[in-house]
mmCIF file of C-alpha atoms and ligand atoms in Angstrom:
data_model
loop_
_atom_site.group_PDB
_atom_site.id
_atom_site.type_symbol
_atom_site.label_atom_id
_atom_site.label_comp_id
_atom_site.label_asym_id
_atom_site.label_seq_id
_atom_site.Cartn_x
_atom_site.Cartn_y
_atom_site.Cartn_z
ATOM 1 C CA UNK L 29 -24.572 -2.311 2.657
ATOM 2 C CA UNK L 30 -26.119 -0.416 0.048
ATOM 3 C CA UNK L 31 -25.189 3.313 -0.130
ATOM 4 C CA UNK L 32 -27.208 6.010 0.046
ATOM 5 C CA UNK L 33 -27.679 9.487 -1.787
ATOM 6 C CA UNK L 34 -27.514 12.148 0.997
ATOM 7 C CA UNK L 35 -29.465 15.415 0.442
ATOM 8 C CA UNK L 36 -28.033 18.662 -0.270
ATOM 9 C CA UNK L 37 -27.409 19.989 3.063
ATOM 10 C CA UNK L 38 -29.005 23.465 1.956
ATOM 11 C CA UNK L 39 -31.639 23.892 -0.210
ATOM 12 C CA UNK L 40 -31.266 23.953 -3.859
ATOM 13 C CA UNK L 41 -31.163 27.701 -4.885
ATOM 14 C CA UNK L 42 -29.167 28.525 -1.265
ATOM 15 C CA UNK L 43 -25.624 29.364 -3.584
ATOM 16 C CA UNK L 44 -27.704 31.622 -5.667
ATOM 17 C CA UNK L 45 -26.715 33.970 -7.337
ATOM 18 C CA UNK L 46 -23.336 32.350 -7.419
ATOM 19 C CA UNK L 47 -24.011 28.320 -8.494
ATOM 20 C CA UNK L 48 -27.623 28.202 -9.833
ATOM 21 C CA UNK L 49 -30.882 26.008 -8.230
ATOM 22 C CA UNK L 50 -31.305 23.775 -11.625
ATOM 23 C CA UNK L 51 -27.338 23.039 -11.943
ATOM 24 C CA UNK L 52 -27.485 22.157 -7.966
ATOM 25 C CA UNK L 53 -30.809 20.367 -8.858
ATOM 26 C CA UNK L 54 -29.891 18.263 -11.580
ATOM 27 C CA UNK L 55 -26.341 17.696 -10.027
ATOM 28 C CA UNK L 56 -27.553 15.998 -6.708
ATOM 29 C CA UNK L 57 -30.425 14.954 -8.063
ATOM 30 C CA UNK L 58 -29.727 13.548 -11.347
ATOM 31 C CA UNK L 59 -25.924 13.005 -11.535
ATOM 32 C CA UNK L 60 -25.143 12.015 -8.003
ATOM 33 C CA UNK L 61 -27.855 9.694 -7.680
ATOM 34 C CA UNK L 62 -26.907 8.188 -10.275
ATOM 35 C CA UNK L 63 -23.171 7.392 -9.367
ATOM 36 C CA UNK L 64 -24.876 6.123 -6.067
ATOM 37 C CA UNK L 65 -27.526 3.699 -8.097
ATOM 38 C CA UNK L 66 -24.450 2.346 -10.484
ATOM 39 C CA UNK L 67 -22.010 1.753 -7.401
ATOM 40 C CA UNK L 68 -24.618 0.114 -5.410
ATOM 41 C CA UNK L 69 -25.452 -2.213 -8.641
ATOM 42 C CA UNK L 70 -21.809 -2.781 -9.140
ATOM 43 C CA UNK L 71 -20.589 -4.126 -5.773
ATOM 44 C CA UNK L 72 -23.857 -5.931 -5.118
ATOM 45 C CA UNK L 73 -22.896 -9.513 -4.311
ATOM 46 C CA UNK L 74 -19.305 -8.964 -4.201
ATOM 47 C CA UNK L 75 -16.508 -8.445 -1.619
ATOM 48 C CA UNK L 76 -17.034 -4.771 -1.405
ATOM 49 C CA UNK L 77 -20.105 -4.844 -0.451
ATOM 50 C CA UNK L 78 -19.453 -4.346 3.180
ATOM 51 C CA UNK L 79 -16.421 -1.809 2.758
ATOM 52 C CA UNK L 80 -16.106 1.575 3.214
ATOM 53 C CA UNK L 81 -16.592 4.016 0.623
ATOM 54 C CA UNK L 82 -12.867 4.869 1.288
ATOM 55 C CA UNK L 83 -11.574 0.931 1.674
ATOM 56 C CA UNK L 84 -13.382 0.454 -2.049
ATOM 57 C CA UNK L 85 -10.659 3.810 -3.140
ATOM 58 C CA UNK L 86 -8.161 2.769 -1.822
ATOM 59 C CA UNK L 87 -7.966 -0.354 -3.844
ATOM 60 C CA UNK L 88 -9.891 0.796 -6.951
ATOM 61 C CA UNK L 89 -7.181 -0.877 -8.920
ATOM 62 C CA UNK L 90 -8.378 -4.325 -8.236
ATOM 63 C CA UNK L 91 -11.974 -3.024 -8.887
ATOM 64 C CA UNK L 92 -14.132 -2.773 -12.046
ATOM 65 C CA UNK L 93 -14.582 0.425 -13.687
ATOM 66 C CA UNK L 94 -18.101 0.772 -13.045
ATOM 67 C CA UNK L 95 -16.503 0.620 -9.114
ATOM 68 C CA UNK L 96 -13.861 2.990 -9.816
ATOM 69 C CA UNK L 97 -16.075 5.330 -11.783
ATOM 70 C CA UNK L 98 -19.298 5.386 -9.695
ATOM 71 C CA UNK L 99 -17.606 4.705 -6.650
ATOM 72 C CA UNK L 100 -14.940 7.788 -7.335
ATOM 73 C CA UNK L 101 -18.513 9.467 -8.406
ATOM 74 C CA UNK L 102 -20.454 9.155 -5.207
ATOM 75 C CA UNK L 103 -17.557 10.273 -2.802
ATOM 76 C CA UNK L 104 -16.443 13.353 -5.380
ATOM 77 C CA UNK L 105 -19.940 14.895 -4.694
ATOM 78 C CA UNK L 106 -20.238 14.000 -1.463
ATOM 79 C CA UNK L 107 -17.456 16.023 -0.715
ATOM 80 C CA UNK L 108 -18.442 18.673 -2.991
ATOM 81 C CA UNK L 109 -21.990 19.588 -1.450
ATOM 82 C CA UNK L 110 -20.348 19.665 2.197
ATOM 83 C CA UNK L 111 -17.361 22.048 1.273
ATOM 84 C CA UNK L 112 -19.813 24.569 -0.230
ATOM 85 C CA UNK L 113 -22.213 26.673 1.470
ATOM 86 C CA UNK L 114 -24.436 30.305 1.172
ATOM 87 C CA UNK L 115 -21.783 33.076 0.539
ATOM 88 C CA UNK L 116 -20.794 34.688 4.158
ATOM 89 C CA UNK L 117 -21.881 31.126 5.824
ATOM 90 C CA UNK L 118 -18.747 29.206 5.857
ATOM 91 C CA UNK L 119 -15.965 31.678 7.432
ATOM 92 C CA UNK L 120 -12.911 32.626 6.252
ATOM 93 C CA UNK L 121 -9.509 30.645 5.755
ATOM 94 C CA UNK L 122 -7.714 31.139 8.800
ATOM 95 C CA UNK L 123 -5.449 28.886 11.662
ATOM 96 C CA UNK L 124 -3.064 26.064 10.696
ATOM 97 C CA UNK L 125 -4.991 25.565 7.122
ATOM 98 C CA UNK L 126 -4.078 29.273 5.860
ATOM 99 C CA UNK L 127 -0.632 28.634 7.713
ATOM 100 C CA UNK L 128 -0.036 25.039 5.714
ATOM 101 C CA UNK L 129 -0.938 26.798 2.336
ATOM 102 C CA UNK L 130 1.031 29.955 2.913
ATOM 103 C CA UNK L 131 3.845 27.597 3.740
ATOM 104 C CA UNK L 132 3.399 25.710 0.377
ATOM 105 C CA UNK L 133 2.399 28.200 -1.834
ATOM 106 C CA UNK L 134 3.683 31.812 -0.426
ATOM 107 C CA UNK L 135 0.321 33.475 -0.467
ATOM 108 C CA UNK L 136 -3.177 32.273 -0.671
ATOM 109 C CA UNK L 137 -3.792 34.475 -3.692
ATOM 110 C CA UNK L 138 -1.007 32.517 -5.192
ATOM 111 C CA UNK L 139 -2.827 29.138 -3.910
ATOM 112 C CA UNK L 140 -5.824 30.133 -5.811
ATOM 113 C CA UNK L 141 -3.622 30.466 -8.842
ATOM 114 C CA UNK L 142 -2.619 27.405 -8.536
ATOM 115 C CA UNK L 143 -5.933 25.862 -8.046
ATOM 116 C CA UNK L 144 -7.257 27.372 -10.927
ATOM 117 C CA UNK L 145 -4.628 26.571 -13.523
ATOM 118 C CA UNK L 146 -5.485 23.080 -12.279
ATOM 119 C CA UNK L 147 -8.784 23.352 -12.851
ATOM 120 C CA UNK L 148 -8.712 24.827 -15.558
ATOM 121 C CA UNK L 149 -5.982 22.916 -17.615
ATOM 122 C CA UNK L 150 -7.874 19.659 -16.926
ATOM 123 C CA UNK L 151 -8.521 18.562 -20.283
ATOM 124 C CA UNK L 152 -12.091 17.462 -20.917
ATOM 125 C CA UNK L 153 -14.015 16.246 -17.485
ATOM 126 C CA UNK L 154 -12.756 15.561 -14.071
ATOM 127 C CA UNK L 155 -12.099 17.615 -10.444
ATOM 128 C CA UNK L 156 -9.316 20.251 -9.053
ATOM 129 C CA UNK L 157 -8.263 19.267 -5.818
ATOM 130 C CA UNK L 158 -6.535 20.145 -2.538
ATOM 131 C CA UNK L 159 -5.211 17.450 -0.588
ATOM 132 C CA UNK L 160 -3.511 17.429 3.317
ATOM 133 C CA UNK L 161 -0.415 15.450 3.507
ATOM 134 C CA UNK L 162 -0.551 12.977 7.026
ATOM 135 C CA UNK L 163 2.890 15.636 7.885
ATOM 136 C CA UNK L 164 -0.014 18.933 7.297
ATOM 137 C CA UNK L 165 1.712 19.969 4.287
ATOM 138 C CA UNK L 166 -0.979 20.933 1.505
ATOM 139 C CA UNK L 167 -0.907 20.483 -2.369
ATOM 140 C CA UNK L 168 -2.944 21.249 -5.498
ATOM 141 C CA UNK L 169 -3.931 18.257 -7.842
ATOM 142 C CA UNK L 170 -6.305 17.268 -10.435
ATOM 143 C CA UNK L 171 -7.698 13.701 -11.713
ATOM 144 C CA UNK L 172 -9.549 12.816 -14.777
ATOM 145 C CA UNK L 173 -13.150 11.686 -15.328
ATOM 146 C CA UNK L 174 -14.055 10.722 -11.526
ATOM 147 C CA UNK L 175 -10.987 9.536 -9.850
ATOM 148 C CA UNK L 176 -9.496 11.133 -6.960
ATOM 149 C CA UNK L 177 -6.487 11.461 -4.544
ATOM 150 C CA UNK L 178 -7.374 8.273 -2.287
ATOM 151 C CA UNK L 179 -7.564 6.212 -5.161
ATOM 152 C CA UNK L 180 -4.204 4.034 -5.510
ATOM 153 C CA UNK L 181 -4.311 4.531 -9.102
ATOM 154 C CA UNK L 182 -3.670 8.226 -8.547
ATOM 155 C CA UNK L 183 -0.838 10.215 -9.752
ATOM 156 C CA UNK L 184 -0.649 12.456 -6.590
ATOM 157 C CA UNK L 185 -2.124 10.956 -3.499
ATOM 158 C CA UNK L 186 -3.483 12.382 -0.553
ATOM 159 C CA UNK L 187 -6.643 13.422 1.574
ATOM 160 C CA UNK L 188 -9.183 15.515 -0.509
ATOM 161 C CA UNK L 189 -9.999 18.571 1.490
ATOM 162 C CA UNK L 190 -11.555 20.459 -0.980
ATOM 163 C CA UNK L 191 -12.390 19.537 -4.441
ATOM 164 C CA UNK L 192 -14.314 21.804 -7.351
ATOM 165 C CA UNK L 193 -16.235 19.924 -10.052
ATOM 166 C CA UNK L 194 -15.015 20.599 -13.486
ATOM 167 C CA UNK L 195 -17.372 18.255 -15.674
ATOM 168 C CA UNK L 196 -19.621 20.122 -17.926
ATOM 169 C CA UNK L 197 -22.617 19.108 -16.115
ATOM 170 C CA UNK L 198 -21.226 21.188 -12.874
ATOM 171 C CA UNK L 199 -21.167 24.549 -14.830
ATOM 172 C CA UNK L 200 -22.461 24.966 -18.409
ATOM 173 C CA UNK L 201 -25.912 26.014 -17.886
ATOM 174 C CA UNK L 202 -24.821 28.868 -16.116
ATOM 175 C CA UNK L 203 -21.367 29.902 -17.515
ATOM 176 C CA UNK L 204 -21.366 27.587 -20.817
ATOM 177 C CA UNK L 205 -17.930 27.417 -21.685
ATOM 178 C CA UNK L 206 -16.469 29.927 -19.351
ATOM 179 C CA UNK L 207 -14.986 27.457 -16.844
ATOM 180 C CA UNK L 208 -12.331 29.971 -15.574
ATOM 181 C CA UNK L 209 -15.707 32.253 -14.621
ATOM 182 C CA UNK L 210 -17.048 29.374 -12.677
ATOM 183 C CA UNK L 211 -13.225 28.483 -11.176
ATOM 184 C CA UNK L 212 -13.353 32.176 -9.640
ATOM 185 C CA UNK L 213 -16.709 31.923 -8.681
ATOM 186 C CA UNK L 214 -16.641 29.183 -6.377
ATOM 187 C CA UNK L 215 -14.487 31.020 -3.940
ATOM 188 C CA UNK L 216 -17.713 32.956 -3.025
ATOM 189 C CA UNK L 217 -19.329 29.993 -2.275
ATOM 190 C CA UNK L 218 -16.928 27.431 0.125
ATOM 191 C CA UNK L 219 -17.549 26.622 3.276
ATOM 192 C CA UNK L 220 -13.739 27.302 4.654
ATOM 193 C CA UNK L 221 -15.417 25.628 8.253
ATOM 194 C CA UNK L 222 -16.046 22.745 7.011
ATOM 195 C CA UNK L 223 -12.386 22.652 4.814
ATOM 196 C CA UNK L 224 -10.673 23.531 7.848
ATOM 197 C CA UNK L 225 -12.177 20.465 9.016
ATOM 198 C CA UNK L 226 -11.453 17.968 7.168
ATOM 199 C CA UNK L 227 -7.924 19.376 6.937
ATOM 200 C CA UNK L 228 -7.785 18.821 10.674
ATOM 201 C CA UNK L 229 -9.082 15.163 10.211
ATOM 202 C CA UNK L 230 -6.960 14.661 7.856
ATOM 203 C CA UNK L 231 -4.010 15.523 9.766
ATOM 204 C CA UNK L 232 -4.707 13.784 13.213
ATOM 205 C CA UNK L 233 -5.032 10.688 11.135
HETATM 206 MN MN1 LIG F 12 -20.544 16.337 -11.053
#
């Protein structure tokens, strides 16, 4: 089963002012597709060819890295575009998320510190992350290039909840080199629904 590039589920200048229409444009349209067109091509005719995006993750180690790469690629954005959304659409952080990251971090202010030294001390290209626990306790990671927390190979392992793009290609033609600019302006732009979400899937499993 071949996957399959989803479009942006809001059009492409709908986090404007914040995250420009060309980055969005060339970032689903170009990049993404992309990691989707290279994954496809790299499990065709193998044994992952019928597994789940999140099977293929889980045991990226045994897996090529035009797998781990693309693969890690295709669910990265996938994520991305859903945990985004037009500033004042997505709600606020509130119930047992803001609880679990008070609990872990003592403030949310402080969790956003956190995130952003992460994202910001990532040497060269790859994501910030937060990641639910199956106990509901919450953490701040980052991985290089495009691996992430599901993957086996990871360093810190856990369910992605949210994730923020730090490759070049997410932010320079907007804020050129000023990725702690872009770091503070993506908290404008999540969807804390859709977070809350996933942290609640993520927990239940
Ligand atoms: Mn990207």
């Amino acid at each position: 089963m071949a996957f399959t590039l989803a479009p942006l589920p809001y059009a492409n200048n709908a986090l404007e002012p914040h995250f420009d229409a060309m980055t969005m444009e060339i970032h689903h349209d170009r990049h993404h597709n992309a990691y989707v067109t290279n994954l496809n091509a790299a499990i065709a005719g193998t044994d992952l060819d019928n597994q789940s995006i999140e099977e293929i993750l889980a045991n990226i180690s045994k897996a090529s890295p035009a797998v781990r790469n693309n693969g890690g690629g295709h669910y990265n954005h996938d994520l991305f575009w859903n945990i985004l959304a037009p500033q004042g659409v997505g709600g606020n952080l509130s119930g047992p998320l803001k609880e679990a990251i008070i609990a872990a971090f003592g403030s949310v202010d402080d969790f956003k510190a956190a995130f952003k030294t992460a994202a910001t001390t990532r040497f060269g290209s790859g994501w910030a992350w937060l990641i639910a626990k199956e106990d509901g306790s919450v953490a701040v990671c980052s991985t290089p290039n495009q691996d992430n927390p599901l993957m086996d190979i990871a360093e810190v392992k856990g369910t992605p909840i949210l994730g923020l793009d730090v490759w070049e290609h997410a932010y320079y033609l907007k804020f050129q080199n000023k990725r702690p600019d872009y770091v503070d302006t993506f908290w404008t732009v999540v969807n804390w629904n859709a977070v809350e979400a996933r942290y609640a899937a993520a927990v239940k499993n």
